[in-house]
Amino acid sequence: MADQGSQRRADVMGRWLPAIEDALAAGPGSVESSDTADPVRVDAHLAAAECPAGHLAPQDDFRDSARAAAREIALETLRRHRDGAGRDDGGRNPSAPARDAIAEVASTLCDTTIFRPGLGEWLDQLDRAERAAVTAAAASWMVDALALTSRNGEPHWHGPGHRLRKLRSAPVTIAARVDASRRTRSGIHLLVLSPGARGTDARLARRIALVTAAAHGEVPVEVHIGHRDTLARYRHPIDDAELDSAVVELTDDAGWRLKPSTAPRHPGRSCRWCTLAENCPEGTQHLAATKGAPIPPWLVDAAQSDSGDGGDPTM
Amino acid sequence: MRLSDWLATLDPASTNRNDTVEDVTAARSMLTEAARSLRVLAGAETGPALPLTISQQFVSSIHRCEQLAVQEAAGGHAGTGWKLFRGRALDAYVCHVIHAGPVADPVEDLRSHWAATDSPGDIEALDAHLSTLDRVADVDPLAVADAVAVADPLAVDERVADLALLASSAGAFGQLRAQSPRVEVTLAVEIEDSVRLPGRVDVLLGGPGTGAPAVLLEVKSGSHRSDHSAQLRHYVMLAALVHGHVPAAAALWYPSGQEAQSPEMCVEVPVGGAVTSSAMRVVAAMERLGELWDGRVPQRTAGPHCNWCSLADVCSESLEQLDAVVTDG
C-alpha cells in the first residue's frame, strides 16, 4: 500500500516537475542565462500580487512586526494546541472554544526557541506592551483561522514555513505557503488565509497546487482561499487544465523574478505605499487620477489651488 | 454603565434571528442600486475610476458639508495628525488591557493610595486576601472589609468602594478576554465592483466561528458624541453585510471615562434598525457624490465642523454663522 502511494507520488512529480522545467527552458531565456549564483525563489504569493512590479520592487530592510509575525505565531499555536491530526498527542484540543486563543498564544510565546531564530530573538526583546500587541495580532489571526475552518471540522494545521522545490535545470526554487489541510476520501484539500479579495485568488490557488504537486507528489482536490476581512472561504477545484495554466504563469513569474524591470505594472491601491514611487509612470498617473478620491479631481484641484492663495473658491 | 455590567446584560440567544437577515438583504439591494447609478457615471469621459472607496468618515463629512468633504479630500483638514495619533494610542491601550491586563497595576495603585492615606493595616488585610486568590477580579470587597473594620471602623465604606472599583476594572478586562476578542477587525464590503465600503472596528467579540454572538465595541476618548454612534451604526451595517446577519449588540467604550470616579464607561448603541438607517445614509452620500461628478457645485453648510475646516476664514457660510454667534452673544 505504501509502495503504491510512493509510486503515485513519484508519478505526479515525474509529470509536473519536467513540465515546469521544460516551460522555464522554453520560456524566458533569461532564466538559463542568468548569472545568479543562488537559485531565486519564485513564491506562489507573487501570483497573488495585484502589481508584480510593485511586489518585486526593492523593499526597505525586513523588520519583524506584530502584523508580520501574527501568522507564524498563530500557526505554531494552532499546531501545538489544536491540531486535528494530533488529538491524542500532548493534550491538544482542536474543539476548544475560540476564547482560549489568547491564553494559548501566550503559552506559545513562553518558549521563543520554537520560532525561526530572527523571530525568536525579536520576541525576546519585546516589552510588556509590545508583547500585548503581538499577542493581539496573533490571537486575531488565530480566531479568524478557526472561524474559517469551523464548518468542516478539524484541519491539520501546517507550519509557517514554505513548501519548496529546487529545480535542477534552472536557478529557480519554487515555493508556496499552506496554512492548513484536510484529507478526505477524494484527496487532500488545502487552505490558505489571505487578508481579503484581490481578484487573484484563482491564480494563487492553482500555483499552490502546482508547487504541492511538484514538491510533494500530490495534486490537491481543491485549494480554499479564506478571506480574513469577510470570513468567507472560496473553493478552487484543481484539475490538469488549472495546473497547465499555473505552469505558464510560473514561467512568467520566474522571468519577472529574475529581471524585475520586465514585470508588468498594474496600478491600484498599493501605489500609495509602493517603493517604486516616482519611478513608475503608471503608478504616478494612477495616483494623480485618483487624488482626493472619491471626490472629482477638478474639485480637489480647485480646493488645493484656492486654499493656497487663501481665497474662497466660489468667489 | 460600566463595560462589565453591559456585557453581563447580553443575551447569548440574540444572534442569527431571521428578521435581521431581511434587514441585511434590503440594505444590500439598496446599496447595489445606488452603486449601479455610480457605475453609469463611470462610463462618461470624466467619470470616476472604479471602485470608488467610500469611507465612514467621507459619508459623515459629505452630509455635514459637501465643501468640507472636498477640503478633506484635498488635504485641507487641520489637526488630523494629532487626532489620528490619539486614536492609535487608544487602540494600542485597548489592545494592551485585553491581552496583557491593565497598563498600570491597579493593586499597586490601591496600595499607594492607602499608604498615602496612612492605612498600613488595610494594606496588610488586602495583601492577605489577594494571596488567597488566583485573579484580582475575584477580590471580595466585603471579605477585606471585615479585616479592615478591625483596624479602622470608620474607613470601611471608603475601602469597600475602592475594592469594588478594583474588582470591577479587573473583571471588565477579564470578561473581554473570555469572549474571543479580535482587535482592529477589517469589515470591508465591495458592491457591484463599483463601490468599496472600508471599515475597521476596534474590537469584535465573538462572531462567526466562535460559537458566541457578534458584539462590536468601538473605543473612544473624550465625551460621547452623536457622530460616535453614527460611526458604530455604520460598522454594524458593514458587519451585517460581511457576516450575513446583524450583530447581537454594539457599544461605544470610553476606557478613560468621563468622570473622576468612573474609570471607564460604556454606551450601548441599539442595533435594531441600524443596518437600514446606515445603508440609507451611505446611499444618500452616494447620490450627493454622483451629483458632484455630474458637475454640481458643492453645497456649503455651516456648523461645528467649521472650527476645523481650512476654509473657515474665507467661507461665506462659516463667516455668516460666526457673525450670528457674535450678534446673539
XYZ file of C-alpha atoms in Angstrom:
644
model
C 0.000 0.000 0.000
C 2.836 2.322 0.997
C 4.685 1.402 -2.171
C 1.648 2.252 -4.259
C 1.457 5.634 -2.561
C 5.152 6.302 -3.173
C 4.802 5.254 -6.792
C 1.797 7.526 -7.216
C 3.710 10.466 -5.735
C 6.670 9.735 -7.980
C 4.349 9.676 -10.979
C 2.857 13.055 -10.091
C 6.269 14.624 -9.575
C 7.508 12.908 -12.700
C 4.800 14.643 -14.662
C 4.756 18.160 -13.233
C 8.443 18.793 -12.444
C 9.567 18.219 -16.048
C 6.603 20.268 -17.234
C 7.816 23.209 -15.155
C 11.438 22.742 -16.161
C 10.602 22.419 -19.856
C 8.417 25.531 -19.709
C 11.151 27.527 -17.992
C 13.727 26.357 -20.506
C 11.487 27.289 -23.432
C 10.121 30.431 -21.825
C 12.186 33.343 -20.638
C 15.713 32.697 -21.950
C 16.927 34.834 -19.127
C 16.292 32.006 -16.693
C 19.075 29.892 -18.142
C 21.376 32.738 -18.990
C 21.026 34.343 -15.576
C 24.324 34.746 -13.751
C 22.597 34.451 -10.365
C 24.761 32.259 -8.144
C 21.993 31.175 -5.780
C 18.650 29.981 -7.040
C 15.984 32.645 -6.836
C 12.807 31.788 -5.008
C 9.633 32.173 -7.036
C 6.956 32.387 -4.399
C 3.347 31.436 -5.103
C 2.307 34.662 -3.430
C 3.821 36.563 -6.366
C 0.870 35.107 -8.267
C -1.436 36.867 -5.819
C 0.198 40.264 -6.249
C -2.031 42.891 -7.833
C 1.060 44.564 -9.292
C 4.009 42.205 -9.954
C 6.436 45.115 -10.473
C 5.491 46.681 -7.139
C 5.674 43.314 -5.407
C 9.198 42.727 -6.733
C 10.443 46.281 -6.138
C 13.345 46.541 -3.674
C 11.928 46.856 -0.186
C 13.370 48.500 2.897
C 15.204 46.112 5.204
C 12.818 43.497 6.530
C 11.734 44.128 10.072
C 9.590 41.894 12.192
C 6.369 43.483 13.362
C 3.258 42.366 15.179
C 1.423 42.169 11.868
C 4.166 40.239 10.084
C 4.676 37.816 12.977
C 0.961 37.148 13.574
C 0.656 34.271 11.100
C 3.777 32.466 12.272
C 2.831 32.668 15.943
C -0.804 31.757 15.303
C 0.120 28.712 13.214
C 2.599 27.484 15.832
C -0.129 27.922 18.444
C -2.686 26.063 16.341
C -0.224 23.229 15.774
C 0.625 22.949 19.456
C -2.878 23.274 20.866
C -5.443 22.475 18.185
C -4.090 20.208 15.502
C -6.781 17.754 14.424
C -4.120 15.223 13.449
C -2.663 15.220 16.945
C -5.773 14.856 19.081
C -4.190 12.247 21.358
C -0.835 13.912 21.470
C 0.232 16.373 24.134
C -3.195 17.343 25.383
C -4.250 19.068 22.142
C -7.858 20.033 21.960
C -8.984 21.014 18.450
C -12.506 21.773 19.581
C -11.537 24.083 22.450
C -13.549 27.316 22.337
C -12.065 30.203 20.372
C -11.952 32.254 23.556
C -8.963 30.153 24.654
C -6.942 31.626 21.782
C -5.331 34.383 23.840
C -4.193 32.023 26.595
C -2.887 29.569 24.008
C -0.946 32.268 22.147
C 0.513 33.494 25.457
C 1.538 29.929 26.261
C 3.217 29.532 22.852
C 5.116 32.784 23.335
C 6.625 31.469 26.578
C 9.062 29.396 24.519
C 10.530 31.570 21.790
C 13.099 28.920 20.804
C 10.435 27.193 18.695
C 10.400 30.084 16.213
C 12.924 30.819 13.492
C 15.989 32.470 15.079
C 15.302 36.028 13.886
C 11.730 35.992 15.129
C 12.623 34.316 18.417
C 15.289 36.932 19.195
C 12.893 39.729 18.269
C 10.192 38.325 20.545
C 12.675 38.089 23.427
C 13.378 41.815 23.160
C 9.748 42.905 23.430
C 8.469 44.747 26.462
C 5.053 44.071 28.015
C 3.121 46.446 25.764
C 4.822 45.236 22.593
C 4.165 41.640 23.592
C 0.487 42.542 24.086
C 0.350 43.932 20.544
C 1.915 40.742 19.163
C -0.475 38.562 21.190
C -3.418 40.592 19.914
C -2.386 40.267 16.280
C -1.667 36.530 16.592
C -4.856 35.772 18.545
C -6.920 37.728 15.984
C -5.321 35.735 13.147
C -5.955 32.518 15.038
C -9.636 33.266 15.756
C -10.127 34.168 12.074
C -8.496 30.858 11.081
C -10.759 28.943 13.461
C -13.813 30.786 12.122
C -12.849 29.950 8.535
C -12.462 26.252 9.343
C -15.278 25.846 11.856
C -17.860 24.399 9.474
C -15.848 21.493 8.164
C -14.294 20.047 11.300
C -10.739 20.000 12.447
C -7.998 20.533 9.878
C -4.337 19.727 10.108
C -2.522 22.993 10.747
C 0.743 23.466 8.901
C 3.974 25.098 9.993
C 4.636 28.682 8.931
C 7.416 27.662 6.514
C 7.249 27.225 2.765
C 6.867 24.168 0.607
C 9.994 24.306 -1.538
C 11.272 22.564 -4.615
C 14.600 23.434 -6.171
C 14.651 22.884 -9.894
C 17.561 21.083 -11.492
C 17.519 22.725 -14.885
C 17.145 26.347 -13.814
C 18.419 28.534 -10.963
C 14.945 28.622 -9.507
C 13.302 27.332 -6.348
C 9.525 27.261 -6.429
C 7.778 27.931 -3.132
C 4.313 28.107 -1.621
C 2.834 28.520 1.836
C -0.117 26.470 3.022
C -1.861 27.182 6.310
C -3.973 24.054 6.774
C -5.097 20.905 5.032
C -7.783 18.290 5.388
C -7.693 14.832 3.915
C -10.910 13.255 2.669
C -11.672 10.177 0.615
C -11.358 12.223 -2.557
C -7.898 13.536 -1.649
C -6.294 16.475 0.066
C -7.863 19.923 0.393
C -5.600 22.887 1.181
C -6.453 26.153 2.931
C -4.638 29.465 2.678
C -5.713 32.607 4.520
C -5.498 35.945 2.756
C -6.281 39.453 4.040
C -9.129 39.864 1.559
C -10.328 39.567 -2.035
C -7.805 40.715 -4.609
C -9.079 39.190 -7.818
C -6.042 36.914 -7.996
C -7.353 34.059 -5.842
C -7.673 31.563 -8.714
C -4.104 32.267 -9.820
C -2.827 31.808 -6.276
C -4.818 28.609 -5.767
C -3.539 26.856 -8.890
C 0.040 27.961 -8.165
C -0.098 26.489 -4.672
C -1.497 23.298 -6.172
C 1.331 23.162 -8.715
C 4.041 23.593 -6.074
C 2.358 20.929 -3.943
C 2.306 18.555 -6.905
C 5.955 19.219 -7.771
C 7.275 19.213 -4.217
C 5.101 16.548 -2.569
C 3.828 14.498 -5.465
C 0.181 15.062 -4.678
C -2.332 17.153 -6.586
C -4.834 18.698 -4.178
C -8.507 18.229 -4.958
C -9.231 21.825 -4.045
C -7.415 24.856 -2.727
C -9.544 27.037 -0.467
C -8.687 30.708 -0.074
C -10.108 32.191 3.133
C -10.555 35.952 3.290
C -9.951 37.367 6.745
C -11.913 40.569 6.087
C -15.148 38.808 5.167
C -14.536 35.420 6.831
C -15.649 33.862 3.536
C -13.918 30.861 2.044
C -13.727 30.254 -1.692
C -13.139 26.811 -3.203
C -10.937 26.434 -6.237
C -11.131 22.917 -7.719
C -7.857 21.784 -9.248
C -7.550 19.809 -12.475
C -4.909 19.322 -15.138
C -6.034 22.394 -17.069
C -5.562 24.541 -13.959
C -2.102 23.122 -13.403
C -1.189 23.723 -17.050
C -2.207 27.376 -16.619
C -0.143 27.550 -13.444
C 2.931 26.298 -15.323
C 2.563 29.084 -17.897
C 2.063 31.701 -15.170
C 5.018 30.348 -13.219
C 7.210 30.825 -16.272
C 6.202 34.481 -16.457
C 6.741 34.973 -12.734
C 10.184 33.360 -12.841
C 11.206 35.680 -15.667
C 9.976 38.712 -13.712
C 11.651 37.499 -10.549
C 14.994 37.247 -12.344
C 14.521 40.546 -14.196
C 12.158 42.666 -12.094
C 12.326 45.516 -14.623
C 10.314 43.341 -17.038
C 7.461 42.757 -14.573
C 4.143 44.319 -15.615
C 2.782 47.264 -13.698
C -0.835 47.236 -12.625
C -1.647 50.491 -10.837
C -4.033 50.196 -7.912
C -4.464 50.686 -4.203
C -0.893 49.649 -3.395
C 0.568 52.570 -5.401
C 0.200 54.805 -2.337
C 2.933 52.962 -0.425
C 4.851 51.353 -3.306
C 8.624 51.838 -3.166
C 8.765 52.374 -6.931
C 7.012 55.699 -6.319
C 8.081 58.369 -8.837
C 9.983 55.833 -10.927
C 6.703 54.322 -12.082
C 4.830 56.465 -14.648
C 1.759 54.198 -14.478
C 1.587 54.467 -10.705
C 2.155 58.220 -10.754
C -0.620 58.616 -13.330
C -2.953 56.449 -11.248
C -2.250 58.452 -8.096
C -2.915 61.698 -9.963
C -6.174 60.350 -11.391
C -7.414 59.119 -8.023
C -6.104 62.048 -5.991
C -8.657 63.011 -3.386
C -10.962 60.140 -4.380
C -13.867 59.688 -4.296
C -14.270 63.449 -4.867
C -13.967 64.523 -8.547
C -10.371 65.646 -9.264
C -11.411 69.068 -10.610
C -12.982 69.948 -7.258
C -9.881 68.722 -5.413
C -7.625 70.757 -7.725
C -9.771 73.842 -7.195
C -9.704 73.380 -3.424
C -5.935 72.952 -3.385
C -5.190 75.924 -5.594
C -7.673 78.185 -3.822
C -6.548 77.147 -0.345
C -3.063 78.173 -1.435
C -3.972 81.847 -2.049
C -6.491 81.964 0.775
C -9.407 82.874 -1.477
C -12.926 81.480 -1.491
C -13.096 79.001 -4.397
C -16.644 80.001 -5.266
C -15.972 83.737 -5.373
C -22.775 51.970 32.671
C -19.539 50.036 33.029
C -18.481 47.660 30.286
C -18.604 44.624 32.595
C -22.204 45.464 33.600
C -23.208 45.895 29.977
C -21.575 42.649 28.854
C -23.431 40.844 31.637
C -26.760 42.009 30.159
C -26.148 40.478 26.728
C -28.434 37.680 25.651
C -26.445 34.850 24.045
C -29.547 33.772 22.101
C -29.932 37.122 20.375
C -27.966 36.232 17.261
C -28.977 34.716 13.929
C -32.561 35.942 14.108
C -34.404 35.680 10.815
C -35.796 39.216 10.943
C -32.270 40.636 10.940
C -31.451 38.669 7.775
C -34.246 40.550 5.978
C -32.670 43.844 7.050
C -29.361 42.762 5.568
C -30.960 41.707 2.280
C -32.817 45.014 1.995
C -29.682 47.029 2.770
C -27.667 45.118 0.217
C -30.197 45.721 -2.555
C -30.424 49.426 -1.653
C -26.654 49.802 -1.848
C -26.473 47.762 -5.051
C -28.948 50.054 -6.809
C -27.013 53.173 -5.770
C -23.710 51.602 -6.818
C -25.173 50.874 -10.278
C -26.006 54.560 -10.679
C -22.385 55.462 -9.953
C -21.298 52.830 -12.451
C -23.274 54.634 -15.164
C -21.335 57.827 -14.378
C -18.062 55.929 -14.663
C -18.805 55.360 -18.329
C -18.534 59.096 -19.037
C -15.257 60.638 -20.232
C -14.716 62.486 -16.966
C -16.315 59.781 -14.845
C -14.776 58.227 -11.767
C -12.369 55.289 -11.784
C -13.995 52.300 -10.110
C -14.219 51.058 -7.496
C -14.848 54.232 -5.535
C -13.820 53.912 -1.907
C -16.425 55.475 0.349
C -15.341 55.565 3.978
C -17.496 56.232 7.006
C -15.545 59.463 7.529
C -16.407 60.562 3.987
C -20.101 59.753 4.458
C -20.111 61.764 7.657
C -18.318 64.731 6.096
C -20.392 64.973 2.916
C -23.603 65.052 4.960
C -22.232 67.759 7.234
C -20.992 69.971 4.412
C -20.098 68.951 0.869
C -17.336 71.538 0.707
C -15.862 70.072 3.922
C -15.653 66.674 2.192
C -13.874 68.358 -0.748
C -11.451 70.147 1.586
C -10.656 66.921 3.422
C -10.045 65.127 0.117
C -7.694 67.940 -0.874
C -5.763 67.531 2.361
C -7.095 70.654 3.996
C -8.236 69.012 7.204
C -6.474 70.734 10.059
C -5.485 68.780 13.157
C -5.812 65.333 11.603
C -2.331 64.305 12.706
C -2.952 64.642 16.417
C -6.434 63.146 16.164
C -5.113 60.097 14.357
C -2.251 59.751 16.832
C -4.650 59.886 19.766
C -6.862 57.262 18.126
C -3.907 54.960 17.530
C -2.716 55.377 21.113
C -6.176 54.474 22.382
C -6.339 51.399 20.133
C -2.934 50.315 21.441
C -4.138 50.871 25.001
C -7.196 48.673 24.492
C -5.120 46.002 22.818
C -2.845 46.110 25.861
C -5.528 45.883 28.527
C -7.214 42.975 26.767
C -4.087 40.947 26.211
C -1.694 41.968 28.983
C -4.001 43.373 31.637
C -4.225 46.945 32.920
C -1.399 49.257 31.830
C -0.984 50.452 35.405
C -1.145 47.817 38.125
C -4.442 48.514 39.926
C -3.332 46.657 43.058
C -0.175 48.742 43.306
C -2.232 51.867 42.693
C -4.536 50.911 45.534
C -1.618 50.122 47.849
C -0.111 53.537 47.063
C -3.443 55.235 47.670
C -3.960 53.504 51.007
C -0.336 54.110 52.028
C -0.871 57.803 51.297
C -3.968 57.792 53.499
C -1.936 56.153 56.274
C -3.644 52.750 56.394
C -0.900 50.102 56.739
C -3.298 47.704 58.439
C -5.651 47.870 55.464
C -2.829 47.099 53.054
C -1.910 44.031 55.092
C -5.539 42.908 55.016
C -5.677 43.453 51.228
C -2.420 41.552 50.641
C -3.556 38.695 52.869
C -6.805 38.438 50.878
C -5.060 38.694 47.479
C -2.645 35.925 48.430
C -5.608 33.545 48.576
C -6.839 34.448 45.067
C -5.805 33.496 41.542
C -7.207 36.641 39.952
C -7.595 40.228 41.085
C -11.075 40.150 39.573
C -12.105 37.743 42.346
C -11.463 40.327 45.062
C -14.262 40.171 47.602
C -14.695 43.699 48.964
C -16.699 42.539 51.981
C -14.117 39.920 52.970
C -11.384 42.557 53.056
C -13.745 44.996 54.706
C -14.129 42.612 57.646
C -10.377 42.752 58.223
C -10.283 46.495 57.574
C -13.065 47.072 60.065
C -10.897 45.757 62.888
C -8.234 48.348 62.176
C -10.447 51.361 61.444
C -14.260 51.012 61.511
C -14.745 54.490 60.035
C -12.818 53.662 56.861
C -14.840 50.599 55.938
C -17.259 52.179 53.446
C -14.494 54.003 51.649
C -12.357 50.866 51.466
C -15.263 48.748 50.214
C -15.848 51.273 47.408
C -12.143 51.217 46.457
C -12.105 47.423 46.409
C -15.297 47.216 44.380
C -13.707 49.522 41.807
C -10.602 47.331 41.710
C -12.611 44.149 41.181
C -14.790 45.816 38.540
C -11.829 47.045 36.492
C -10.134 43.669 36.617
C -13.455 41.970 35.861
C -14.135 44.145 32.824
C -10.908 43.162 31.135
C -11.298 39.551 32.182
C -14.730 39.384 30.556
C -13.351 40.783 27.325
C -10.671 38.121 27.217
C -13.279 35.423 27.703
C -15.230 36.426 24.572
C -12.714 35.707 21.818
C -11.791 39.334 21.186
C -10.398 40.259 17.808
C -8.860 43.693 17.649
C -8.899 46.145 14.721
C -11.057 43.888 12.601
C -11.405 44.787 8.936
C -15.011 44.817 7.729
C -14.766 45.719 4.063
C -17.617 45.363 1.602
C -17.455 45.700 -2.173
C -20.670 46.344 -4.058
C -21.024 45.503 -7.737
C -17.269 46.094 -8.273
C -18.216 49.779 -8.215
C -18.122 50.871 -4.605
C -15.893 49.769 -1.782
C -17.005 50.431 1.784
C -13.985 50.008 4.051
C -14.198 49.849 7.828
C -12.279 48.670 10.827
C -13.929 48.155 14.188
C -11.712 48.315 17.267
C -12.933 45.147 18.997
C -15.122 42.302 17.753
C -16.249 39.931 20.500
C -17.493 36.523 19.417
C -18.813 36.374 15.877
C -18.711 33.707 13.184
C -16.871 30.556 14.144
C -16.587 31.367 17.838
C -19.944 29.999 18.980
C -20.761 33.344 20.574
C -22.889 36.203 19.222
C -21.018 39.027 17.491
C -20.646 42.146 19.617
C -18.954 45.276 18.287
C -17.020 47.614 20.556
C -15.716 50.930 19.280
C -13.253 52.591 21.614
C -13.406 56.344 22.008
C -11.865 59.068 24.087
C -13.437 62.299 25.316
C -17.159 62.846 25.644
C -19.860 60.790 23.988
C -20.950 62.388 20.705
C -23.652 61.533 18.208
C -21.118 61.012 15.420
C -19.515 58.258 17.523
C -22.869 56.452 17.452
C -23.261 57.064 13.714
C -19.813 55.581 13.133
C -20.637 52.477 15.154
C -24.005 52.037 13.391
C -22.051 52.170 10.123
C -19.813 49.350 11.384
C -22.906 47.390 12.454
C -24.099 47.651 8.834
C -20.712 46.520 7.493
C -20.559 43.605 9.951
C -24.089 42.599 8.946
C -23.193 42.684 5.245
C -19.995 40.710 5.889
C -21.425 38.111 8.271
C -24.885 37.852 6.718
C -26.780 38.795 9.867
C -26.958 41.714 12.245
C -24.545 41.650 15.245
C -26.177 40.891 18.584
C -25.134 44.178 20.142
C -22.829 47.157 19.824
C -21.419 49.654 22.251
C -19.071 52.596 22.467
C -16.455 52.111 25.140
C -14.749 55.068 26.795
C -11.917 53.408 28.780
C -10.775 56.699 30.261
C -14.283 57.507 31.472
C -15.759 60.957 31.741
C -15.856 61.489 35.488
C -13.198 61.293 38.173
C -14.887 58.371 39.928
C -15.629 56.432 36.758
C -12.621 54.554 35.385
C -14.458 53.527 32.242
C -17.852 53.959 30.626
C -19.896 52.075 28.081
C -22.735 53.462 25.922
C -24.901 50.925 24.134
C -25.860 51.737 20.551
C -29.071 49.927 19.574
C -28.533 47.651 16.586
C -32.226 47.456 15.708
C -32.717 49.453 12.507
C -29.013 50.362 12.375
C -28.403 48.393 9.188
C -31.235 50.059 7.264
C -30.545 53.576 8.526
C -26.802 53.319 7.866
C -27.418 51.922 4.382
C -29.763 54.838 3.649
C -27.079 57.239 4.916
C -24.496 55.688 2.594
C -26.924 55.704 -0.344
C -27.653 59.399 0.242
C -23.907 60.104 0.304
C -23.506 58.188 -2.950
C -26.299 60.271 -4.523
C -24.599 63.506 -3.450
C -21.308 62.178 -4.807
C -22.965 61.282 -8.117
C -24.275 64.847 -8.438
C -20.790 66.256 -7.800
C -19.381 64.005 -10.532
C -22.211 65.272 -12.724
C -20.892 68.813 -12.344
C -22.913 70.278 -9.478
C -21.120 72.810 -7.252
C -20.592 71.517 -3.695
C -23.062 72.880 -1.161
C -21.790 74.595 1.961
C -23.410 74.067 5.327
C -22.155 75.880 8.388
C -21.837 74.019 11.670
C -19.436 72.998 14.423
C -17.207 71.398 11.783
C -16.301 74.911 10.548
C -13.981 75.040 13.587
C -11.562 72.654 11.913
C -12.224 73.407 8.234
C -9.316 75.006 6.377
C -11.743 77.309 4.536
C -13.339 78.669 7.711
C -11.687 82.091 7.376
C -12.901 82.659 3.814
C -16.120 80.655 3.569
C -19.152 82.969 3.440
C -21.457 80.455 5.210
C -18.944 79.953 8.019
C -18.437 83.699 8.434
C -22.207 84.269 8.481
C -22.518 81.717 11.260
C -19.742 83.444 13.190
C -21.486 86.821 12.738
C -24.742 85.339 14.061
C -22.995 83.949 17.144
C -21.286 87.293 17.831
C -24.560 89.223 17.348
C -26.516 86.839 19.610
C -23.743 86.982 22.193
